[in-house]
GROMACS .gro file of C-alpha atoms in nm:
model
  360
    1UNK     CA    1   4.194   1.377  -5.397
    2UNK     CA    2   4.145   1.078  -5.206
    3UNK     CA    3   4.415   0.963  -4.902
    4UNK     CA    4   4.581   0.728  -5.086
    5UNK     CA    5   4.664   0.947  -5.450
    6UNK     CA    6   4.757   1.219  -5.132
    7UNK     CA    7   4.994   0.975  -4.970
    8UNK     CA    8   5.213   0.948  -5.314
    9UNK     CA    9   5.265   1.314  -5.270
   10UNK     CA   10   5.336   1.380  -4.928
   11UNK     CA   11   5.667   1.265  -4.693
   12UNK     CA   12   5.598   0.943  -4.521
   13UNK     CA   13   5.611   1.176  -4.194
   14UNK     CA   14   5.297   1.358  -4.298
   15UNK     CA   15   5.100   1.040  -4.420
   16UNK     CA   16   5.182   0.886  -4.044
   17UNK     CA   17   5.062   1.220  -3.881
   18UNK     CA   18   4.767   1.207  -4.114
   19UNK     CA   19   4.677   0.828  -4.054
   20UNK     CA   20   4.689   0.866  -3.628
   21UNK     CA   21   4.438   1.201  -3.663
   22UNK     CA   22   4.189   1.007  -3.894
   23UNK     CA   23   4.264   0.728  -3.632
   24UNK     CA   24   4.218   0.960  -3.330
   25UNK     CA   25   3.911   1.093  -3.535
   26UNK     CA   26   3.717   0.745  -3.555
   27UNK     CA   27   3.832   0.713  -3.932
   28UNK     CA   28   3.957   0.389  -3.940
   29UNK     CA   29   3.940   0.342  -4.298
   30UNK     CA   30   4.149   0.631  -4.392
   31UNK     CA   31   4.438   0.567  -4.115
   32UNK     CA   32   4.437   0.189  -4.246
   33UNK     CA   33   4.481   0.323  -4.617
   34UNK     CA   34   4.730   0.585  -4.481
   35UNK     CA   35   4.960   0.345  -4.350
   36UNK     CA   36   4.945   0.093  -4.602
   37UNK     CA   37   5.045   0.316  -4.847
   38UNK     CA   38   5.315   0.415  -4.625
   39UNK     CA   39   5.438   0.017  -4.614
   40UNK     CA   40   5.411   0.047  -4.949
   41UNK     CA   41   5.651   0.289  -4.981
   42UNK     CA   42   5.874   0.116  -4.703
   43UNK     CA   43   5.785  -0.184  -4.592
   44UNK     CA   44   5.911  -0.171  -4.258
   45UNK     CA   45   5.851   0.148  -4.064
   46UNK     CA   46   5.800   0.117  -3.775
   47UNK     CA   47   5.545   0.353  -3.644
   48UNK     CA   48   5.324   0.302  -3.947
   49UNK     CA   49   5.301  -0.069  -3.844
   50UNK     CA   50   5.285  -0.027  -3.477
   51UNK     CA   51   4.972   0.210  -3.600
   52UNK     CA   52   4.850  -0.081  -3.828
   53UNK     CA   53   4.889  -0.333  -3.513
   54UNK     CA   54   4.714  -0.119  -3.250
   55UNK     CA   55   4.448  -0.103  -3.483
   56UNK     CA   56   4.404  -0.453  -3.560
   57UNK     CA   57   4.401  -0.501  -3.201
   58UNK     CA   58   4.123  -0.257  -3.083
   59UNK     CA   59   3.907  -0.468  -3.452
   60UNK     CA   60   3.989  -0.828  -3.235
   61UNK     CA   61   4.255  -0.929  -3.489
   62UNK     CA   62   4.478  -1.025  -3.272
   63UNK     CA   63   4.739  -1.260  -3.434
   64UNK     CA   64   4.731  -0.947  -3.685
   65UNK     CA   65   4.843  -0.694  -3.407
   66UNK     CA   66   5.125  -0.943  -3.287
   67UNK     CA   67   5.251  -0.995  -3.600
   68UNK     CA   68   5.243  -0.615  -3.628
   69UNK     CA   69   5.406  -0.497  -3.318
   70UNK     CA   70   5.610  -0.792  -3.332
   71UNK     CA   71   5.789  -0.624  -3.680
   72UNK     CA   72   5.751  -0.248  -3.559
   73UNK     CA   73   5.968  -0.353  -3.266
   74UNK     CA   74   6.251  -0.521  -3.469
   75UNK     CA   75   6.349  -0.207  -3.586
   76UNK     CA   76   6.614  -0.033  -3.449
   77UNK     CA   77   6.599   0.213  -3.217
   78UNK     CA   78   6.164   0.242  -3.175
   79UNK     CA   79   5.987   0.326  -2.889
   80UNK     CA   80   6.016   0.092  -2.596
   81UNK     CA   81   5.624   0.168  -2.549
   82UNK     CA   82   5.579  -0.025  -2.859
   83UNK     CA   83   5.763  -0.310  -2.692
   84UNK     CA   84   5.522  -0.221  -2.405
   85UNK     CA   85   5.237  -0.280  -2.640
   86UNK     CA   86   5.349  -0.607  -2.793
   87UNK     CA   87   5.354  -0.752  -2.441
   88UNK     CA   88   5.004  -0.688  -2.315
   89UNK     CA   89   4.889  -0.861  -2.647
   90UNK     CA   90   5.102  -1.165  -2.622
   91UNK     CA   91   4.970  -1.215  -2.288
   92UNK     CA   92   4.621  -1.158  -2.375
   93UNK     CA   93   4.723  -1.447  -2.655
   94UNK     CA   94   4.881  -1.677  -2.340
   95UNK     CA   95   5.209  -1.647  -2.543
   96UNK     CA   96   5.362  -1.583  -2.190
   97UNK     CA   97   5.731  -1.612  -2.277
   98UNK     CA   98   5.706  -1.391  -2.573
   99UNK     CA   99   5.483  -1.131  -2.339
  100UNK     CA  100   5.746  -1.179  -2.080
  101UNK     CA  101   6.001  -1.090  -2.331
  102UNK     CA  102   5.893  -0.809  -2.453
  103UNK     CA  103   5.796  -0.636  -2.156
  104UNK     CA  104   6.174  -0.695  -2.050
  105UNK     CA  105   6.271  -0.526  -2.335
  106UNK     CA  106   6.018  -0.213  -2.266
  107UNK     CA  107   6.183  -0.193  -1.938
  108UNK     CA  108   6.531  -0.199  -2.061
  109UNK     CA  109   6.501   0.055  -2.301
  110UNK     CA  110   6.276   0.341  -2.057
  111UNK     CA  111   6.352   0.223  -1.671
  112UNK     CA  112   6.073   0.499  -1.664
  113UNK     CA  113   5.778   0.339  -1.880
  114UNK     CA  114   5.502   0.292  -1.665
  115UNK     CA  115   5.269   0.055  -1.879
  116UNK     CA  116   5.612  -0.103  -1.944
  117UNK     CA  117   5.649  -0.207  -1.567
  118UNK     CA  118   5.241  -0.263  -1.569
  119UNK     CA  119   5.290  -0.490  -1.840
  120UNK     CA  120   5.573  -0.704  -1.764
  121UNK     CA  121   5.428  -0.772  -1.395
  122UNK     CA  122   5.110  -0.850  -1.502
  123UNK     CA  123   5.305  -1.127  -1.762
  124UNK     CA  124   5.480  -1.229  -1.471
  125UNK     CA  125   5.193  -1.266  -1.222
  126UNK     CA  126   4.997  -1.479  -1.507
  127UNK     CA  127   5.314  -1.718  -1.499
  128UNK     CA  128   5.313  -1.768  -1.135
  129UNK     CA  129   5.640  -1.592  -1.138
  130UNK     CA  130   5.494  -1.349  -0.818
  131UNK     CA  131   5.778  -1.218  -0.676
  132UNK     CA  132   5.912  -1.060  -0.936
  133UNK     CA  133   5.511  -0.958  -1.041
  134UNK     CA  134   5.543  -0.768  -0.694
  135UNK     CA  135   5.866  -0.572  -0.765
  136UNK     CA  136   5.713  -0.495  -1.122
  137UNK     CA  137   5.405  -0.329  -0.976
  138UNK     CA  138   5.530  -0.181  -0.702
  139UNK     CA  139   5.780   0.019  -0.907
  140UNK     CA  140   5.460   0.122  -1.096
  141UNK     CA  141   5.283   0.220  -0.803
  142UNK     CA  142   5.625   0.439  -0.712
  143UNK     CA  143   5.600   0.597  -1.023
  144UNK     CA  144   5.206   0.661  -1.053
  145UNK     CA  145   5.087   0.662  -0.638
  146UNK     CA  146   4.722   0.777  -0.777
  147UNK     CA  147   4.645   0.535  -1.019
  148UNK     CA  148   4.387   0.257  -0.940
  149UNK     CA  149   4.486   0.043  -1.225
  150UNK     CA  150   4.804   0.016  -1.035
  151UNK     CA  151   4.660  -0.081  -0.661
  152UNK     CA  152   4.446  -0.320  -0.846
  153UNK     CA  153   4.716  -0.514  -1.055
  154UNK     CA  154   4.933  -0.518  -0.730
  155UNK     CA  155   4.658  -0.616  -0.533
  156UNK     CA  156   4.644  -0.915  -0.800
  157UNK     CA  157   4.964  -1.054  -0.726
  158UNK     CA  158   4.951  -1.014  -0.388
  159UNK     CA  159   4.620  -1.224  -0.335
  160UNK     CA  160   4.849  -1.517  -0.581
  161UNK     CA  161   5.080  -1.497  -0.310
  162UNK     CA  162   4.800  -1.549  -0.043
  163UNK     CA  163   4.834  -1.238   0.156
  164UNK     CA  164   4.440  -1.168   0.117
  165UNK     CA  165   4.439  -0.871   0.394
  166UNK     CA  166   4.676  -0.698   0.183
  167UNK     CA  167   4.543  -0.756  -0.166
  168UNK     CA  168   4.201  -0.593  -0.007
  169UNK     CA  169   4.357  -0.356   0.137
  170UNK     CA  170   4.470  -0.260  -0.250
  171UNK     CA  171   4.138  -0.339  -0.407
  172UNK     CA  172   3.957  -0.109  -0.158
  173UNK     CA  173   4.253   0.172  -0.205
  174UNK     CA  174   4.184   0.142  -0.614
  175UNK     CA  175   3.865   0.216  -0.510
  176UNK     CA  176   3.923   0.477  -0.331
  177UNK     CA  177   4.099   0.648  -0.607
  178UNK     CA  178   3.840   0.541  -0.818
  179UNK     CA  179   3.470   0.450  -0.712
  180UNK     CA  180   3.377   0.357  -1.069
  181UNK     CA  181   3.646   0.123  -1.150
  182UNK     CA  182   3.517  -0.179  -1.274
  183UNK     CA  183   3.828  -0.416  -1.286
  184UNK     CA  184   3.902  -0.313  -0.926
  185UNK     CA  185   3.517  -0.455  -0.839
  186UNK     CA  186   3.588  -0.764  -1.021
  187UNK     CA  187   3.934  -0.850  -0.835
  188UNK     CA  188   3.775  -0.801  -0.507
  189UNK     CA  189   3.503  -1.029  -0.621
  190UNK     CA  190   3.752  -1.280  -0.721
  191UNK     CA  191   3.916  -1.265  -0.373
  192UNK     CA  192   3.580  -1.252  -0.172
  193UNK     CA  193   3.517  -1.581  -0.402
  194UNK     CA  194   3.836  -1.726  -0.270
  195UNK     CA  195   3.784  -1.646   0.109
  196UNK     CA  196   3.413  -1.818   0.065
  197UNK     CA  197   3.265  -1.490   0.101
  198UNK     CA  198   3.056  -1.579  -0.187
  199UNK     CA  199   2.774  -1.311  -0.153
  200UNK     CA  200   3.025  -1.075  -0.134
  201UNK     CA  201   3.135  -1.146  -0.442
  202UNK     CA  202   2.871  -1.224  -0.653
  203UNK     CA  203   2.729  -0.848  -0.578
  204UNK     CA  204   3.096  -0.674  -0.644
  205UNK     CA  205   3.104  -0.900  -0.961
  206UNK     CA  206   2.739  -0.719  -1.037
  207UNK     CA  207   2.879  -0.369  -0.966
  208UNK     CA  208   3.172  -0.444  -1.209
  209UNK     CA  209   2.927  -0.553  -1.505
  210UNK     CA  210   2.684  -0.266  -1.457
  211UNK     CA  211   3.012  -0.079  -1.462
  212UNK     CA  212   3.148  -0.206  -1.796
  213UNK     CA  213   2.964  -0.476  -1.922
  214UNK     CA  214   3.193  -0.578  -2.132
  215UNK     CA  215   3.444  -0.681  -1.875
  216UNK     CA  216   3.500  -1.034  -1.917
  217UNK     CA  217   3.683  -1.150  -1.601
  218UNK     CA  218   3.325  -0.992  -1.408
  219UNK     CA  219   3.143  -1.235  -1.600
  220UNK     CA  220   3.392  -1.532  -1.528
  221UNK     CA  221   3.379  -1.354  -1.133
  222UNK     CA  222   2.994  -1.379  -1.086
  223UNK     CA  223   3.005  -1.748  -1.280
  224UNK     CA  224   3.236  -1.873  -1.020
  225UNK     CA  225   3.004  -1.747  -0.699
  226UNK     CA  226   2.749  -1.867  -0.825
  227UNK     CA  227   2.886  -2.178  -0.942
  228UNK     CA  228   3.062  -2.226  -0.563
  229UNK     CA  229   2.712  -2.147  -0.373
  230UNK     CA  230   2.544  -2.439  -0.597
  231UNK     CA  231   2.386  -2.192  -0.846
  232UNK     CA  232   2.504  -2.381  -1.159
  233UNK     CA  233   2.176  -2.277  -1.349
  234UNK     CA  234   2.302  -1.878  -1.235
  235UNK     CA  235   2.638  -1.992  -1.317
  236UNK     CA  236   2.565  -2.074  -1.660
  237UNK     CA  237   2.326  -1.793  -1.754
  238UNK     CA  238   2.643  -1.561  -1.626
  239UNK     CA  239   2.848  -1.729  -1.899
  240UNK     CA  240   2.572  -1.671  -2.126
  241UNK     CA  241   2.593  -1.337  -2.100
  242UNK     CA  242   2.963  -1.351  -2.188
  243UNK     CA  243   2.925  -1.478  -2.443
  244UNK     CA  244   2.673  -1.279  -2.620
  245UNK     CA  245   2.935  -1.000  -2.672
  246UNK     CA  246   3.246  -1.226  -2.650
  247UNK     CA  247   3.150  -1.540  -2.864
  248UNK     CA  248   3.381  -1.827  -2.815
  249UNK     CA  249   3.611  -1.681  -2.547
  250UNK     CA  250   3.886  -1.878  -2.445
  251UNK     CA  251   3.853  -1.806  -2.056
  252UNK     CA  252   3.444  -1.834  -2.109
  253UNK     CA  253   3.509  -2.151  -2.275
  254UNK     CA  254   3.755  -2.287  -1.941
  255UNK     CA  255   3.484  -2.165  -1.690
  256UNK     CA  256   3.219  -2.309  -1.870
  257UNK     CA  257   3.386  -2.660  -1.904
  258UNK     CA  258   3.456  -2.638  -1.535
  259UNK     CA  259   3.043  -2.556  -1.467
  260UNK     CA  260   2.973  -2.827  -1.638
  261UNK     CA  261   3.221  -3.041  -1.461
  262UNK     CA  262   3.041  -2.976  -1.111
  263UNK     CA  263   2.733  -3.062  -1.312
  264UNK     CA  264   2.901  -3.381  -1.381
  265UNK     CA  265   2.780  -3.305  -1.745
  266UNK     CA  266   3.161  -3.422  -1.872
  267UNK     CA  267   3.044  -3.499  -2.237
  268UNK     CA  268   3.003  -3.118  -2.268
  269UNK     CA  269   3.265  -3.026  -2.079
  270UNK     CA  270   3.477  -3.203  -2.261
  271UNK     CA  271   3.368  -3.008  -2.560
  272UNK     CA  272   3.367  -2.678  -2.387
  273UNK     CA  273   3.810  -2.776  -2.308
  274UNK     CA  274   3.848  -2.871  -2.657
  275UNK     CA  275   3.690  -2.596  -2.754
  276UNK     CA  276   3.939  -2.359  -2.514
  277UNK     CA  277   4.226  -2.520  -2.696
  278UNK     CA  278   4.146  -2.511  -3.023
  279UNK     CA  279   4.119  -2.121  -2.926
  280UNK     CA  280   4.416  -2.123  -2.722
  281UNK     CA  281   4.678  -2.388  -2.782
  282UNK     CA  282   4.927  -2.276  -2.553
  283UNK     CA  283   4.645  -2.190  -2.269
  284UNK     CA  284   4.780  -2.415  -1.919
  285UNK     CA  285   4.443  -2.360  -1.818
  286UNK     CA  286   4.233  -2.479  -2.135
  287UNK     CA  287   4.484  -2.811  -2.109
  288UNK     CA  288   4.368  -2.855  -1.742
  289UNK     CA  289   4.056  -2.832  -1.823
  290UNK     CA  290   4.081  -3.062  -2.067
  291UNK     CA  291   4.306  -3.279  -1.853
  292UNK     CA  292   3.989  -3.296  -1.565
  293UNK     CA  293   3.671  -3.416  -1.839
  294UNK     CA  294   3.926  -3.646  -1.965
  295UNK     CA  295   4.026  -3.807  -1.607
  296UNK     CA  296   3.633  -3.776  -1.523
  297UNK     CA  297   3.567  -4.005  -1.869
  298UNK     CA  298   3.827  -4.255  -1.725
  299UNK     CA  299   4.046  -4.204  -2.039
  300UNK     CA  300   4.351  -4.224  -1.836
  301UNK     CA  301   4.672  -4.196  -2.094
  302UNK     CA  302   4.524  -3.907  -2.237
  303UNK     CA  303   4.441  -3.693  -1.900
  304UNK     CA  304   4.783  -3.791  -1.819
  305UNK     CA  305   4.927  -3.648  -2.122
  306UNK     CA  306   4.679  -3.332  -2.058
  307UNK     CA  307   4.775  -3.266  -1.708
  308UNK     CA  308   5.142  -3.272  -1.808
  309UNK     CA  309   5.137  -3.016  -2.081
  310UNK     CA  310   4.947  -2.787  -1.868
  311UNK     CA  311   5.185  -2.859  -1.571
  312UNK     CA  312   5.464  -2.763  -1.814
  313UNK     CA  313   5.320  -2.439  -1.990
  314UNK     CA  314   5.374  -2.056  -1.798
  315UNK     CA  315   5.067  -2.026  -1.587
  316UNK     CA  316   4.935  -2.023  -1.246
  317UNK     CA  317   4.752  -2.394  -1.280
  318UNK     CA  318   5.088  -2.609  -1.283
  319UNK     CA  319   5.010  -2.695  -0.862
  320UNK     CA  320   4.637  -2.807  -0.973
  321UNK     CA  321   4.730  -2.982  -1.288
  322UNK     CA  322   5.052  -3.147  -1.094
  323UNK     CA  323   4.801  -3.262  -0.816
  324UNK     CA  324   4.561  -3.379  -1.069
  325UNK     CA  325   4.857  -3.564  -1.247
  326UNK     CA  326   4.948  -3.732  -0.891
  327UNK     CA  327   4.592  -3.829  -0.793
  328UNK     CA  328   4.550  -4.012  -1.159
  329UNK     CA  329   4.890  -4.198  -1.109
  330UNK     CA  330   4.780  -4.310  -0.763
  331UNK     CA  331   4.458  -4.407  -0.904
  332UNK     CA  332   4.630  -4.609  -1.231
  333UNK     CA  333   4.841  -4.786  -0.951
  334UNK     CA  334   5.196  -4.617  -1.087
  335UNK     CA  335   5.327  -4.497  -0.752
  336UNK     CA  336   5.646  -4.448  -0.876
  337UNK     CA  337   5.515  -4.214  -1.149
  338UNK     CA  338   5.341  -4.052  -0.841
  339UNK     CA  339   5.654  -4.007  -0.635
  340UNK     CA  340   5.841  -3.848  -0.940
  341UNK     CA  341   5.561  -3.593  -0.994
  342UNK     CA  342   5.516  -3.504  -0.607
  343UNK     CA  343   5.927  -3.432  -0.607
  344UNK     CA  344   5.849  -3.212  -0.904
  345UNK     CA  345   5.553  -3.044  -0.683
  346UNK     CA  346   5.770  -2.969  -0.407
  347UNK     CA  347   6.073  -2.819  -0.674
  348UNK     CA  348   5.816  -2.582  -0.810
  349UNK     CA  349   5.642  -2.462  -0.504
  350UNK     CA  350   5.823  -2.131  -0.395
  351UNK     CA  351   5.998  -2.138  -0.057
  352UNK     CA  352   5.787  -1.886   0.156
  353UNK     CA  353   6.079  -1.629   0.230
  354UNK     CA  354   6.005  -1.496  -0.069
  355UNK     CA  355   5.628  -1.421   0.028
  356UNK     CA  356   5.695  -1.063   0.262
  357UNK     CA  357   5.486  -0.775   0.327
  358UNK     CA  358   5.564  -0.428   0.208
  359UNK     CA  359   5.514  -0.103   0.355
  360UNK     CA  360   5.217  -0.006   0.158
   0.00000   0.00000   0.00000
């Protein structure tokens, strides 16, 4: 009797256990069946389409998973890990507010959720909103003092807020914990990269990829050293590699756009942006892309209206694309346009009593 005819004749409880151990087993097929026929039968359980979403997400459908979670968490009184789940894949979709959202909601419902505090402060580090990234991870690092995920993410926000000594310091404690975590190699690379310590970099970038290699950000990591010690050529064969198992990335398609920028090859880069937004609409960082090949082309209205919308989206580019926005004004001879946009510079830019040190 195949899964389905056994579905009809079981509880919806059984068909759910049965779907997550074919799951669990590799059986994707089966679970998939399982919990249709479970929707079938009640078209919004929860766990059945929480089960449905996770699985879309670990296939790449992604707008399949949100819309999946998004439904399983509607329901009253579900897990708040589900909530937990529905904001790592709204971020990883740069639907920000919505990620933001529902890791406040995760939160909320289990004060004691670890990948529900992991969640929301990454969200919140992605929208520049550090401070309250920091509180976020700390609290995770309170709960879970041995896990190298957790220096690592901390160490994240802390190198947004420009304390490099203690982001390191994190890095090199997740490694500690951890000698063979990748993502931990790949955010010190990123922060060697910022400090100029390009070599540095580029080799903890390499560690990360032999690591996992299919860890993007590595890939974006080693592009960037390369790209800042002239290596364009390296650069671009970095974001080939990407792109062999991640075709048409939305962050492979920003770095390559800005590669091609220092190459002063803007036709392409242009394409590359476009590219990144047709991707990711609501991407600040695919619109200031965008913004820069179209202020490099001269087409001034349109890199104004570019650096604007990726000055107004959640993100951690509004200071470049406002700066970007003010040079182009200056340059088009609108100085009052410029004044209005500096003020707005100033507004956003957080007053440094909120950057402090910790105790860890």
């Amino acid at each position: 009797m195949s899964d389905a005819h056994a579905a009809a004749r079981i509880t919806l409880n059984e068909a759910l256990t049965r779907a997550h151990a074919h799951w669990n087993a590799g059986q994707a097929a089966q679970a998939e069946q399982l919990c249709r026929s479970v929707l079938a039968a009640s078209p919004d359980q929860p766990d059945a389409l929480h089960l449905l979403g996770m699985m879309a997400h670990a296939y790449g459908k992604l707008d399949m998973a949100i819309d999946c979670l998004s439904a399983a968490c509607s329901a009253p009184g579900v897990s708040a890990a589900y909530a937990a789940n529905l904001a790592e894949m709204c971020r990883q979709k740069g639907l920000l507010e919505r990620a933001e959202a529902a890791g406040r909601e995760a939160v909320a419902r289990d004060p004691m959720l670890v990948a529900g505090w992991n969640n929301l402060g990454i969200t919140l580090q992605e929208a520049g909103k550090f401070e309250e990234s920091r509180r976020c991870l700390e609290r995770v690092v309170e709960l879970h003092p041995d896990s190298a995920d957790a220096h690592s993410n901390l160490g994240n926000t802390c190198r947004r807020q420009h304390q490099f000594d203690l982001a390191e310091a994190y890095y090199r404690r997740a490694l500690a914990l951890d000698h063979g975590h990748a993502q931990a190699h790949s955010n010190l690379a990123f922060l060697l990269s910022t400090q100029g310590r390009q070599d540095e970099a580029a080799a903890e970038a390499r560690i990360a990829i032999e690591l996992d290699p299919h860890l993007v950000e590595a890939y974006l990591n080693l592009a960037e050293a390369e790209a800042s010690r002239h290596r364009h050529d390296a650069a671009l064969r970095a974001l080939d590699m990407l792109s062999a198992f991640a075709p048409r990335h939305p962050a492979e398609r920003v770095a390559r756009a800005k590669a091609l920028l220092r190459m002063q090859r803007v036709d392409g880069a242009l394409a590359c942006a476009r590219d990144a937004l047709t991707l990711a609409p609501q991407s600040a960082d695919a619109h200031h892309a965008h913004a820069r090949a179209l202020h490099a082309l001269g087409r001034t209205d349109e890199a104004l209206a570019a650096y604007r919308e990726a000055a107004r989206l959640p993100g951690v580019v509004r200071e470049d694309a406002l700066n970007g926005l003010i040079q182009l004004l200056d340059e088009a001879r609108r100085p009052g346009d410029a004044r209005a946009a500096r003020d707005e510079m100033r507004a956003a830019r957080p007053s440094p009593a909120f950057v402090r040190e910790t105790d860890s």
